[in-house]
């Protein structure tokens, strides 16, 4: 080493030691920060409610931070709860980065600790200015057999399937936690399941007529004609039997999905999704998902075939898949963002990016893209659908911005159906997410009214038509009206299917609750007489099994048991049906329909499956059926 390089190294080390000491002592350069030793309890408002924090100061530093109470969402806010206190103590700084996707939880923790710093006589601004300097490390350079980009439901399913079939797997996730959009889902999973559906009440005549109507359309192709005949045969066999259980069939699920997407979806993919849905759910159970025997109808699902995991939430899938993946030896790298696919001689042979601020390069025989769609990317969604203005919120994680689609397009992947973007009429008015309401267990348990207290649509319809109906209402605002009959949504501890504490929702004015419909109307500023008339009319339709106003056919019990609930809801961008074109073996295709060697994709990052509109409850089937297939195909390619 020459003298000049030696001097530069010494100077660099001195600077780094100085910064390190600043971080360890909680001092801003040129300014002392001291604390009065002791333990201080403070609180701040998080995403799910108040976060109560206990901060201990000892010997002039932050010694310990404990989170005493919180109601943050498991798998989202809980990541910040776990991570941030450790980092604040480690770096003696309030300038730590917020956890992506859990901004409100992160800021609440920082705010609560800031209050404790003030109580201890410290300088909050000085602590915020202390730089967070993480340890220097080597670049992440690895080799494996399969690398999966994205740690949501599809990516984890692919990683589990590949590892279970003997492949060495690395999964990279750009955020601080696994989950993607799956962890934000309510958990409904569609599957034709005779064993569970035999305990469900038969469909009414109007619903059966809707099923028959699917057999009387102009066939789009020969296979469509065959499916219509299959459904006719299924209905005839059912009607010649006891008819004392819910009718369903694979042909009905296929035709509802095909018709529900305006016959734009690829029929062979729809058939694969439907036929593999039940077997894949059984595979998921083998890997730790606990299913209830409950069957319901998710909004936009069109038929009672939605299964729910034990906690009725998407986190159940992520936790089970993560545990299984780790048990199978999958290496999981968090805070690791892939930015580029490595292509050599026309083959995709790995990825480049960064991991914890360091360069990352992972070479692999097969790359699987499972990064989700692009509903959180305002610019990208407006490119394909200008009507989705920037003021529309989204249910998606902030990280779902289409980066996997962009990477694939750069290496020649064909994109299809990008203009098909689905919104929901059931978004949280605060941020567009799906939590914070009562009724989410199934469309059977609620109806919706506008600000005047009147119904304005069939709540069991397609998601696109329901959203269009809501957009036409005053302020595009509705209230979901539900009641204590909805015993599926609220468990014995008072938690709804989104993990919200119902008492807290009511206390904070997120959800309204009353013992009579008239009292409920008064709380939300609706004429009590109008809402009473709407309510009684709806219950009469439940009793008759027929909606004379809007044609709704899916009903549960009459909503006649107090207390009654009203949940404000707005339109929110939910799902992107378009994306990377793949074949039935999950291989990414180029514009000429040829496979791009070494590159697979699965989940919402792909296009062509759902058509112009996705049925509710089909997304979790999509990501697990095709995620599993991608992993199995990757392992097969490796073994060859």
Coordinates of C-alpha atoms in Angstrom, one line a residue:
X1 CA 0.0 0.0 0.0
X2 CA 1.5 3.4 -1.0
X3 CA 1.7 6.3 1.5
X4 CA -1.2 8.3 -0.1
X5 CA -3.6 5.3 0.2
X6 CA -2.4 4.7 3.7
X7 CA -3.2 8.3 4.8
X8 CA -6.7 8.1 3.1
X9 CA -7.4 4.9 5.0
X10 CA -6.4 6.4 8.3
X11 CA -8.5 9.6 7.7
X12 CA -11.5 7.4 6.7
X13 CA -11.2 5.3 9.9
X14 CA -11.0 8.4 12.1
X15 CA -14.1 9.8 10.5
X16 CA -16.0 6.5 10.9
X17 CA -14.9 6.1 14.5
X18 CA -16.2 9.7 15.2
X19 CA -19.5 9.0 13.7
X20 CA -19.8 5.7 15.5
X21 CA -19.1 7.4 18.8
X22 CA -21.7 10.0 18.1
X23 CA -24.3 7.3 17.4
X24 CA -23.4 5.4 20.6
X25 CA -23.5 8.4 22.9
X26 CA -26.6 10.1 21.5
X27 CA -24.7 13.3 20.8
X28 CA -25.0 15.6 17.8
X29 CA -21.7 17.0 16.6
X30 CA -20.7 19.9 18.7
X31 CA -23.8 19.6 21.0
X32 CA -24.1 17.5 24.2
X33 CA -27.3 15.5 24.9
X34 CA -27.8 14.3 28.4
X35 CA -30.7 12.4 30.0
X36 CA -32.1 12.1 33.5
X37 CA -31.8 8.4 34.2
X38 CA -35.1 6.6 34.7
X39 CA -38.0 4.9 32.9
X40 CA -40.7 6.9 31.2
X41 CA -44.0 5.7 29.8
X42 CA -45.3 7.6 26.8
X43 CA -47.8 6.9 23.9
X44 CA -48.7 8.0 20.4
X45 CA -51.4 7.2 17.9
X46 CA -50.4 4.4 15.5
X47 CA -52.3 2.8 12.7
X48 CA -54.4 0.5 14.8
X49 CA -54.7 2.8 17.9
X50 CA -52.6 4.0 20.7
X51 CA -49.1 2.6 21.0
X52 CA -47.8 2.7 24.6
X53 CA -44.0 2.8 24.9
X54 CA -41.7 2.4 27.9
X55 CA -38.2 4.0 27.4
X56 CA -35.4 3.6 29.9
X57 CA -32.4 6.0 30.1
X58 CA -29.2 4.9 31.9
X59 CA -25.8 6.5 32.1
X60 CA -26.6 9.2 29.5
X61 CA -28.0 6.9 26.8
X62 CA -31.2 5.2 25.7
X63 CA -30.8 1.8 27.4
X64 CA -34.0 0.0 26.6
X65 CA -37.4 0.5 24.7
X66 CA -40.3 -1.8 25.4
X67 CA -43.6 -1.6 23.6
X68 CA -46.2 -2.1 26.3
X69 CA -49.4 -1.9 24.3
X70 CA -50.4 -1.8 20.7
X71 CA -53.1 -2.8 18.2
X72 CA -51.0 -2.8 15.1
X73 CA -51.7 -5.2 12.2
X74 CA -49.8 -8.5 12.5
X75 CA -47.3 -8.8 9.7
X76 CA -47.3 -5.1 8.9
X77 CA -47.2 -2.8 11.9
X78 CA -45.8 -5.6 14.0
X79 CA -42.7 -5.5 11.9
X80 CA -42.0 -1.9 13.0
X81 CA -42.9 -2.8 16.6
X82 CA -40.2 -5.5 16.5
X83 CA -37.6 -3.6 14.5
X84 CA -37.6 0.1 15.4
X85 CA -37.0 0.0 19.2
X86 CA -33.9 -2.1 18.6
X87 CA -32.5 0.3 16.0
X88 CA -33.1 3.4 18.1
X89 CA -31.2 1.8 20.9
X90 CA -28.5 0.4 18.7
X91 CA -27.8 3.7 16.9
X92 CA -28.9 6.1 19.7
X93 CA -30.8 8.0 17.1
X94 CA -34.3 9.0 16.2
X95 CA -33.2 9.3 12.6
X96 CA -33.8 5.7 11.9
X97 CA -35.7 4.8 8.7
X98 CA -39.4 4.0 8.9
X99 CA -40.4 0.5 8.0
X100 CA -41.8 0.4 4.4
X101 CA -45.6 -0.3 4.5
X102 CA -45.8 0.5 8.2
X103 CA -45.2 4.3 8.1
X104 CA -47.8 5.3 10.7
X105 CA -46.7 2.6 13.2
X106 CA -43.0 3.7 12.7
X107 CA -43.8 7.4 13.2
X108 CA -45.8 6.6 16.3
X109 CA -42.9 4.7 17.9
X110 CA -40.5 7.6 17.1
X111 CA -43.0 10.1 18.4
X112 CA -43.5 8.2 21.7
X113 CA -39.8 7.8 22.2
X114 CA -39.4 11.5 21.4
X115 CA -41.8 12.3 24.2
X116 CA -39.7 10.2 26.6
X117 CA -36.6 12.0 25.5
X118 CA -38.3 15.3 26.4
X119 CA -39.3 14.0 29.8
X120 CA -35.7 12.9 30.4
X121 CA -34.4 16.4 29.6
X122 CA -32.9 15.4 26.2
X123 CA -32.7 17.2 22.9
X124 CA -35.1 15.5 20.5
X125 CA -33.9 17.4 17.4
X126 CA -30.3 16.5 18.3
X127 CA -31.3 12.8 18.4
X128 CA -33.1 13.1 15.0
X129 CA -30.0 14.6 13.5
X130 CA -27.7 11.8 14.7
X131 CA -26.8 9.9 11.5
X132 CA -27.6 6.2 11.4
X133 CA -24.4 4.6 10.1
X134 CA -24.7 0.9 9.6
X135 CA -21.7 -1.4 9.7
X136 CA -19.7 -1.7 6.5
X137 CA -20.0 -5.1 4.9
X138 CA -19.1 -7.0 1.8
X139 CA -21.2 -7.0 -1.3
X140 CA -23.8 -9.8 -1.4
X141 CA -22.4 -12.2 -4.1
X142 CA -24.1 -15.6 -4.1
X143 CA -24.9 -18.6 -6.3
X144 CA -27.9 -20.8 -6.1
X145 CA -30.2 -22.9 -8.2
X146 CA -33.4 -20.9 -8.0
X147 CA -33.8 -17.2 -7.0
X148 CA -37.3 -15.9 -6.3
X149 CA -37.9 -12.1 -6.4
X150 CA -40.7 -11.1 -4.0
X151 CA -41.7 -12.4 -0.6
X152 CA -45.5 -12.2 -0.9
X153 CA -47.9 -15.2 -1.2
X154 CA -46.8 -16.2 -4.8
X155 CA -43.1 -15.9 -4.1
X156 CA -43.3 -17.9 -0.9
X157 CA -45.4 -20.6 -2.5
X158 CA -42.8 -20.8 -5.3
X159 CA -39.9 -21.0 -2.9
X160 CA -41.6 -23.7 -0.8
X161 CA -42.5 -25.8 -3.9
X162 CA -39.0 -25.5 -5.4
X163 CA -37.2 -26.3 -2.2
X164 CA -39.6 -29.2 -1.5
X165 CA -38.7 -30.6 -4.8
X166 CA -35.0 -30.6 -4.1
X167 CA -33.8 -27.2 -5.4
X168 CA -31.5 -24.8 -3.5
X169 CA -33.5 -21.6 -3.2
X170 CA -32.8 -17.9 -2.3
X171 CA -35.7 -15.5 -1.9
X172 CA -35.2 -11.8 -2.0
X173 CA -37.7 -9.3 -0.6
X174 CA -37.1 -5.5 -1.0
X175 CA -38.9 -4.5 2.2
X176 CA -38.1 -5.3 5.8
X177 CA -40.8 -8.0 6.0
X178 CA -42.4 -10.8 4.0
X179 CA -46.0 -10.5 3.0
X180 CA -46.5 -8.1 0.1
X181 CA -50.2 -7.6 -0.6
X182 CA -51.1 -11.1 0.7
X183 CA -50.5 -10.0 4.3
X184 CA -53.1 -7.2 3.8
X185 CA -55.8 -9.6 2.4
X186 CA -58.8 -10.7 4.3
X187 CA -58.0 -14.3 3.4
X188 CA -60.9 -15.6 1.3
X189 CA -59.8 -18.4 -1.0
X190 CA -62.3 -19.8 -3.6
X191 CA -62.5 -23.5 -4.2
X192 CA -65.3 -25.9 -5.2
X193 CA -65.3 -28.1 -2.1
X194 CA -68.2 -30.6 -1.9
X195 CA -67.3 -31.8 1.6
X196 CA -67.6 -28.3 3.1
X197 CA -70.3 -27.0 0.8
X198 CA -72.7 -29.8 1.6
X199 CA -73.4 -28.0 4.9
X200 CA -74.3 -24.7 3.2
X201 CA -77.9 -23.9 2.5
X202 CA -79.1 -24.4 -1.1
X203 CA -78.9 -21.4 -3.4
X204 CA -82.2 -19.7 -4.1
X205 CA -84.0 -19.9 -7.5
X206 CA -82.7 -16.5 -8.6
X207 CA -79.1 -17.6 -8.0
X208 CA -79.6 -20.8 -9.8
X209 CA -81.1 -18.9 -12.7
X210 CA -77.9 -16.8 -12.9
X211 CA -76.0 -20.1 -13.1
X212 CA -78.3 -21.4 -15.9
X213 CA -77.9 -18.1 -17.8
X214 CA -74.1 -18.9 -18.2
X215 CA -75.1 -21.9 -20.4
X216 CA -77.1 -19.8 -22.8
X217 CA -74.6 -17.4 -24.3
X218 CA -72.9 -17.4 -27.6
X219 CA -69.8 -19.7 -27.2
X220 CA -66.5 -17.9 -27.7
X221 CA -64.7 -21.1 -28.7
X222 CA -65.2 -24.9 -28.7
X223 CA -64.0 -25.4 -25.2
X224 CA -66.4 -22.7 -24.0
X225 CA -69.3 -24.6 -25.6
X226 CA -68.1 -27.8 -23.9
X227 CA -68.0 -26.1 -20.5
X228 CA -71.6 -24.8 -21.0
X229 CA -72.7 -28.3 -21.6
X230 CA -70.8 -29.6 -18.6
X231 CA -72.6 -27.0 -16.4
X232 CA -76.0 -28.0 -17.9
X233 CA -75.3 -31.6 -17.0
X234 CA -74.1 -30.6 -13.5
X235 CA -77.3 -28.6 -12.8
X236 CA -79.5 -31.4 -14.2
X237 CA -77.8 -34.0 -11.9
X238 CA -78.2 -31.7 -8.9
X239 CA -81.9 -31.0 -9.6
X240 CA -82.6 -34.7 -10.0
X241 CA -81.2 -35.2 -6.5
X242 CA -82.2 -34.1 -3.0
X243 CA -81.3 -30.4 -3.6
X244 CA -80.8 -30.0 0.2
X245 CA -77.2 -28.6 -0.1
X246 CA -75.5 -25.8 -2.0
X247 CA -75.0 -26.5 -5.7
X248 CA -71.5 -25.8 -7.1
X249 CA -69.3 -27.3 -9.7
X250 CA -66.0 -26.8 -11.4
X251 CA -67.8 -25.8 -14.6
X252 CA -69.7 -23.1 -12.8
X253 CA -66.6 -21.6 -11.2
X254 CA -64.8 -21.7 -14.6
X255 CA -67.7 -20.0 -16.4
X256 CA -68.2 -17.4 -13.7
X257 CA -64.6 -16.5 -13.9
X258 CA -64.5 -16.4 -17.7
X259 CA -67.8 -14.4 -17.9
X260 CA -66.7 -12.2 -15.0
X261 CA -63.7 -11.1 -16.9
X262 CA -65.7 -10.4 -20.1
X263 CA -64.3 -13.5 -21.8
X264 CA -60.9 -11.8 -22.1
X265 CA -59.0 -14.2 -19.8
X266 CA -57.2 -17.2 -21.2
X267 CA -59.6 -20.1 -20.7
X268 CA -56.8 -22.7 -20.2
X269 CA -55.4 -20.6 -17.3
X270 CA -58.9 -20.2 -15.8
X271 CA -59.3 -24.0 -16.0
X272 CA -56.0 -24.6 -14.3
X273 CA -56.8 -22.1 -11.6
X274 CA -60.2 -23.7 -10.8
X275 CA -59.1 -27.4 -11.1
X276 CA -56.0 -26.9 -8.9
X277 CA -57.7 -24.6 -6.3
X278 CA -58.8 -27.4 -3.9
X279 CA -55.7 -29.6 -4.3
X280 CA -53.5 -26.6 -3.7
X281 CA -55.5 -25.7 -0.5
X282 CA -54.8 -29.2 0.7
X283 CA -51.1 -28.7 -0.1
X284 CA -51.2 -25.4 1.8
X285 CA -52.7 -27.3 4.8
X286 CA -49.9 -29.7 4.7
X287 CA -47.6 -26.7 4.9
X288 CA -49.2 -25.2 8.0
X289 CA -52.3 -23.3 6.9
X290 CA -55.2 -24.1 9.2
X291 CA -58.6 -23.9 7.4
X292 CA -61.9 -23.4 9.0
X293 CA -65.0 -25.2 7.7
X294 CA -66.7 -21.8 7.1
X295 CA -67.9 -21.1 3.5
X296 CA -68.8 -17.6 2.5
X297 CA -69.0 -15.2 -0.5
X298 CA -66.4 -12.6 -0.7
X299 CA -67.5 -9.3 -2.3
X300 CA -67.3 -9.8 -6.1
X301 CA -67.0 -13.5 -5.7
X302 CA -70.5 -14.3 -7.1
X303 CA -70.9 -17.7 -5.3
X304 CA -70.5 -19.2 -1.8
X305 CA -67.2 -21.0 -2.2
X306 CA -64.7 -18.8 -0.3
X307 CA -62.7 -20.6 2.4
X308 CA -61.2 -18.8 5.3
X309 CA -58.0 -19.6 7.2
X310 CA -58.2 -19.9 11.0
X311 CA -57.6 -16.3 11.7
X312 CA -59.4 -15.3 8.5
X313 CA -56.5 -13.1 7.4
X314 CA -53.7 -13.2 4.8
X315 CA -51.1 -13.3 7.5
X316 CA -52.0 -16.9 8.1
X317 CA -50.7 -17.8 4.6
X318 CA -47.5 -15.8 5.0
X319 CA -46.7 -17.2 8.4
X320 CA -47.3 -20.8 7.3
X321 CA -45.3 -20.4 4.1
X322 CA -42.4 -18.6 5.8
X323 CA -42.1 -21.3 8.5
X324 CA -42.1 -24.0 5.9
X325 CA -39.7 -22.3 3.6
X326 CA -37.2 -21.8 6.4
X327 CA -37.6 -25.4 7.5
X328 CA -36.8 -26.5 3.9
X329 CA -33.6 -24.4 3.9
X330 CA -34.8 -21.5 1.8
X331 CA -32.4 -18.5 2.3
X332 CA -34.5 -15.3 2.8
X333 CA -32.9 -11.9 2.3
X334 CA -34.9 -9.0 3.5
X335 CA -34.2 -5.3 2.6
X336 CA -32.9 -6.8 -0.7
X337 CA -34.2 -5.1 -3.8
X338 CA -33.6 -6.7 -7.2
X339 CA -33.2 -4.1 -9.9
X340 CA -32.0 -6.0 -13.0
X341 CA -32.1 -9.4 -14.5
X342 CA -28.7 -10.8 -15.7
X343 CA -28.9 -12.1 -19.3
X344 CA -26.1 -14.0 -20.9
X345 CA -26.3 -15.6 -24.4
X346 CA -30.1 -15.0 -24.3
X347 CA -30.6 -16.8 -21.0
X348 CA -31.6 -15.2 -17.7
X349 CA -28.9 -16.3 -15.2
X350 CA -29.5 -14.2 -12.2
X351 CA -30.3 -10.9 -10.6
X352 CA -28.6 -7.7 -9.6
X353 CA -29.6 -5.2 -7.0
X354 CA -28.8 -4.1 -3.5
X355 CA -29.1 -5.7 -0.1
X356 CA -29.0 -3.5 3.0
X357 CA -27.3 -0.8 1.0
X358 CA -24.7 -3.1 -0.5
X359 CA -24.4 -4.3 -4.0
X360 CA -26.2 -7.7 -4.6
X361 CA -25.6 -10.2 -7.3
X362 CA -27.1 -13.6 -7.2
X363 CA -26.5 -16.1 -10.0
X364 CA -29.0 -18.9 -10.5
X365 CA -30.2 -21.5 -13.0
X366 CA -33.8 -20.2 -12.8
X367 CA -35.3 -16.8 -11.8
X368 CA -38.9 -16.5 -10.7
X369 CA -40.5 -13.1 -10.6
X370 CA -43.3 -12.8 -8.0
X371 CA -43.2 -9.1 -7.2
X372 CA -47.0 -8.3 -7.5
X373 CA -48.8 -5.8 -9.6
X374 CA -48.6 -2.0 -9.8
X375 CA -51.7 -0.5 -8.1
X376 CA -49.5 1.6 -5.8
X377 CA -47.7 3.2 -8.7
X378 CA -49.9 6.2 -9.6
X379 CA -47.9 7.1 -12.7
X380 CA -47.9 3.6 -14.1
X381 CA -51.5 2.9 -13.5
X382 CA -52.5 6.3 -15.1
X383 CA -50.4 5.3 -18.1
X384 CA -52.7 2.4 -18.8
X385 CA -55.9 3.8 -17.3
X386 CA -56.0 7.6 -17.1
X387 CA -59.3 7.6 -15.2
X388 CA -57.5 6.3 -12.1
X389 CA -56.7 9.8 -10.8
X390 CA -53.9 10.3 -8.2
X391 CA -56.4 11.1 -5.5
X392 CA -57.7 7.6 -5.5
X393 CA -56.2 5.5 -2.7
X394 CA -55.2 1.9 -3.0
X395 CA -55.5 -1.2 -0.9
X396 CA -51.9 -2.2 -1.9
X397 CA -48.7 -2.1 0.0
X398 CA -46.7 1.0 -1.0
X399 CA -44.0 -1.4 -2.3
X400 CA -46.3 -2.8 -5.0
X401 CA -45.1 -0.5 -7.9
X402 CA -44.6 -2.8 -10.8
X403 CA -40.8 -3.2 -10.6
X404 CA -40.9 -6.8 -11.6
X405 CA -42.9 -6.0 -14.7
X406 CA -40.4 -3.3 -15.6
X407 CA -37.4 -5.7 -15.2
X408 CA -39.1 -8.4 -17.3
X409 CA -40.0 -5.9 -20.0
X410 CA -36.4 -4.8 -20.3
X411 CA -35.3 -8.3 -21.2
X412 CA -38.0 -8.7 -23.8
X413 CA -41.0 -10.0 -21.9
X414 CA -44.4 -9.4 -23.4
X415 CA -47.0 -7.6 -21.4
X416 CA -50.7 -8.2 -21.7
X417 CA -53.9 -6.7 -20.3
X418 CA -52.2 -3.8 -18.6
X419 CA -55.3 -1.6 -19.1
X420 CA -57.4 -3.9 -16.9
X421 CA -57.2 -2.4 -13.4
X422 CA -59.7 -3.3 -10.7
X423 CA -61.0 -1.0 -8.0
X424 CA -63.2 -1.9 -5.0
X425 CA -66.1 0.0 -3.4
X426 CA -64.9 -1.0 0.1
X427 CA -61.8 1.1 0.9
X428 CA -61.0 2.7 4.2
X429 CA -61.7 6.4 3.8
X430 CA -58.4 7.3 5.6
X431 CA -56.0 5.4 3.4
X432 CA -57.9 3.1 1.0
X433 CA -56.9 -0.1 2.8
X434 CA -59.4 -3.0 3.4
X435 CA -59.4 -3.0 7.2
X436 CA -61.4 -1.0 9.6
X437 CA -65.0 -2.2 8.9
X438 CA -67.6 -4.7 10.0
X439 CA -68.9 -7.1 7.3
X440 CA -65.8 -8.3 5.6
X441 CA -66.4 -12.0 6.2
X442 CA -68.9 -12.2 3.3
X443 CA -71.4 -10.3 1.3
X444 CA -74.2 -12.3 2.9
X445 CA -73.7 -10.2 6.1
X446 CA -74.2 -6.6 4.9
X447 CA -75.8 -4.1 2.5
X448 CA -74.5 -0.7 1.5
X449 CA -76.2 2.7 1.5
X450 CA -75.2 6.1 0.2
X451 CA -75.1 9.3 2.3
X452 CA -78.9 9.6 1.9
X453 CA -79.5 6.2 3.5
X454 CA -80.5 4.4 0.3
X455 CA -79.1 1.3 -1.4
X456 CA -77.7 1.9 -4.8
X457 CA -76.5 -1.4 -6.2
X458 CA -76.5 -5.2 -5.9
X459 CA -73.8 -5.9 -3.3
X460 CA -73.2 -9.3 -4.7
X461 CA -72.2 -8.0 -8.2
X462 CA -69.0 -7.7 -10.0
X463 CA -66.4 -5.4 -8.5
X464 CA -66.1 -3.1 -11.5
X465 CA -69.8 -2.5 -11.7
X466 CA -70.1 -2.0 -7.9
X467 CA -67.3 0.5 -7.9
X468 CA -68.8 2.4 -10.8
X469 CA -72.1 2.6 -8.9
X470 CA -70.3 4.0 -5.8
X471 CA -68.4 6.6 -7.9
X472 CA -71.8 7.9 -9.0
X473 CA -73.0 8.5 -5.4
X474 CA -72.6 11.8 -3.5
X475 CA -68.9 12.2 -2.5
X476 CA -68.4 8.6 -3.6
X477 CA -69.1 7.6 0.0
X478 CA -71.1 4.7 1.3
X479 CA -71.8 3.0 4.6
X480 CA -71.7 -0.8 5.0
X481 CA -74.6 -1.7 7.3
X482 CA -74.1 -4.9 9.3
X483 CA -75.4 -6.4 12.5
X484 CA -74.6 -8.9 15.3
X485 CA -75.9 -11.7 13.0
X486 CA -72.5 -11.3 11.4
X487 CA -70.9 -13.7 14.0
X488 CA -68.3 -14.8 11.5
X489 CA -66.6 -11.4 11.2
X490 CA -66.1 -10.8 14.9
X491 CA -64.4 -13.5 17.0
X492 CA -64.9 -14.2 20.7
X493 CA -62.1 -11.8 21.6
X494 CA -63.7 -8.9 19.7
X495 CA -61.3 -8.9 16.8
X496 CA -62.6 -8.7 13.2
X497 CA -61.1 -10.6 10.2
X498 CA -58.7 -7.8 9.5
X499 CA -57.2 -8.0 13.0
X500 CA -58.9 -4.8 14.2
X501 CA -60.2 -4.5 17.7
X502 CA -63.8 -3.7 17.2
X503 CA -64.2 -1.8 20.5
X504 CA -61.3 0.4 19.4
X505 CA -62.8 1.0 16.0
X506 CA -66.0 2.2 17.6
X507 CA -64.2 4.3 20.2
X508 CA -62.2 6.0 17.5
X509 CA -65.2 6.7 15.3
X510 CA -64.0 4.5 12.5
X511 CA -67.0 2.3 12.8
X512 CA -70.4 3.3 14.2
X513 CA -72.5 1.1 16.5
X514 CA -76.0 1.4 18.0
X515 CA -78.7 -0.7 19.4
X516 CA -81.3 0.4 16.9
X517 CA -81.2 1.3 13.2
X518 CA -82.6 4.8 14.1
X519 CA -79.8 5.5 16.6
X520 CA -77.3 4.3 14.0
X521 CA -78.8 6.6 11.4
X522 CA -78.5 9.6 13.7
X523 CA -74.8 8.8 14.3
X524 CA -73.9 8.9 10.6
X525 CA -76.2 11.9 9.7
X526 CA -78.9 10.0 7.9
X527 CA -82.6 10.5 8.3
X528 CA -83.6 7.7 10.7
X529 CA -86.9 7.1 8.8
X530 CA -85.1 6.7 5.5
X531 CA -82.6 4.2 6.9
X532 CA -85.3 2.3 8.7
X533 CA -87.3 1.9 5.5
X534 CA -84.2 0.8 3.6
X535 CA -83.3 -1.7 6.3
X536 CA -86.8 -3.2 6.5
X537 CA -87.0 -3.4 2.7
X538 CA -83.6 -5.2 2.6
X539 CA -84.7 -7.7 5.3
X540 CA -87.8 -8.4 3.3
X541 CA -85.7 -9.2 0.3
X542 CA -83.6 -11.6 2.4
X543 CA -86.7 -13.4 3.5
X544 CA -88.0 -13.6 -0.1
X545 CA -84.6 -14.4 -1.5
X546 CA -85.2 -11.8 -4.2
X547 CA -84.1 -8.2 -4.5
X548 CA -86.7 -6.3 -6.5
X549 CA -84.6 -3.1 -6.7
X550 CA -81.2 -4.2 -7.9
X551 CA -81.4 -8.0 -8.6
X552 CA -79.1 -9.2 -5.7
X553 CA -79.5 -12.9 -5.1
X554 CA -76.9 -13.8 -2.4
X555 CA -78.3 -13.5 1.0
X556 CA -77.7 -14.8 4.5
X557 CA -79.8 -14.2 7.6
X558 CA -82.0 -11.1 8.1
X559 CA -79.9 -8.4 9.8
X560 CA -82.2 -8.1 12.8
X561 CA -80.0 -8.6 15.8
X562 CA -78.5 -5.7 17.7
X563 CA -76.1 -4.1 17.8
X564 CA -76.0 -2.7 14.3
X565 CA -72.9 -1.3 12.6
X566 CA -72.2 1.3 10.0
X567 CA -68.7 1.4 8.3
X568 CA -67.8 4.3 5.9
X569 CA -66.3 3.0 2.7
X570 CA -64.9 4.7 -0.5
X571 CA -63.6 3.5 -3.9
X572 CA -60.0 2.2 -3.8
X573 CA -57.6 0.8 -6.5
X574 CA -57.2 -2.9 -5.7
X575 CA -55.8 -5.3 -8.3
X576 CA -54.0 -5.1 -11.7
X577 CA -55.2 -7.9 -14.0
X578 CA -52.4 -7.2 -16.6
X579 CA -48.8 -8.0 -16.4
X580 CA -46.1 -10.4 -17.8
X581 CA -47.4 -13.0 -20.3
X582 CA -46.6 -16.6 -19.3
X583 CA -47.4 -20.0 -20.6
X584 CA -49.1 -22.8 -18.5
X585 CA -45.8 -23.9 -17.1
X586 CA -45.1 -20.3 -15.9
X587 CA -42.4 -19.6 -18.4
X588 CA -42.2 -15.9 -19.4
X589 CA -43.0 -15.3 -23.0
X590 CA -41.6 -12.7 -25.4
X591 CA -43.6 -10.7 -28.0
X592 CA -43.3 -13.7 -30.4
X593 CA -44.7 -16.1 -27.9
X594 CA -41.3 -17.7 -27.3
X595 CA -40.0 -18.6 -23.9
X596 CA -37.3 -16.5 -22.4
X597 CA -34.9 -19.1 -21.1
X598 CA -34.4 -19.3 -17.3
X599 CA -37.2 -16.9 -16.5
X600 CA -40.5 -17.8 -14.8
X601 CA -43.2 -15.6 -13.2
X602 CA -46.3 -16.1 -10.9
X603 CA -49.0 -14.1 -9.1
X604 CA -50.3 -10.7 -9.8
X605 CA -47.1 -9.8 -11.7
X606 CA -48.5 -11.9 -14.6
X607 CA -51.4 -11.1 -16.9
X608 CA -54.0 -12.8 -19.0
X609 CA -55.6 -15.0 -16.3
X610 CA -58.5 -13.0 -15.0
X611 CA -59.4 -11.0 -18.0
X612 CA -60.9 -7.5 -17.6
X613 CA -62.2 -8.1 -14.1
X614 CA -61.2 -10.5 -11.3
X615 CA -63.6 -12.4 -9.2
X616 CA -63.3 -11.8 -5.5
X617 CA -61.5 -14.7 -3.8
X618 CA -59.7 -15.8 -7.0
X619 CA -56.5 -13.8 -6.3
X620 CA -55.3 -16.0 -3.4
X621 CA -56.0 -19.0 -5.5
X622 CA -54.0 -17.5 -8.4
X623 CA -50.9 -16.8 -6.4
X624 CA -50.8 -20.1 -4.7
X625 CA -51.8 -22.3 -7.6
X626 CA -49.4 -20.7 -10.0
X627 CA -46.8 -19.9 -7.4
X628 CA -46.6 -23.6 -6.5
X629 CA -46.5 -24.5 -10.3
X630 CA -43.6 -22.0 -10.8
X631 CA -41.6 -23.6 -8.0
X632 CA -42.2 -27.1 -9.2
X633 CA -41.2 -26.1 -12.8
X634 CA -38.1 -24.4 -11.5
X635 CA -37.0 -27.5 -9.6
X636 CA -37.7 -29.6 -12.7
X637 CA -35.5 -27.4 -14.8
X638 CA -32.7 -27.5 -12.2
X639 CA -32.9 -31.3 -12.0
X640 CA -32.7 -31.6 -15.8

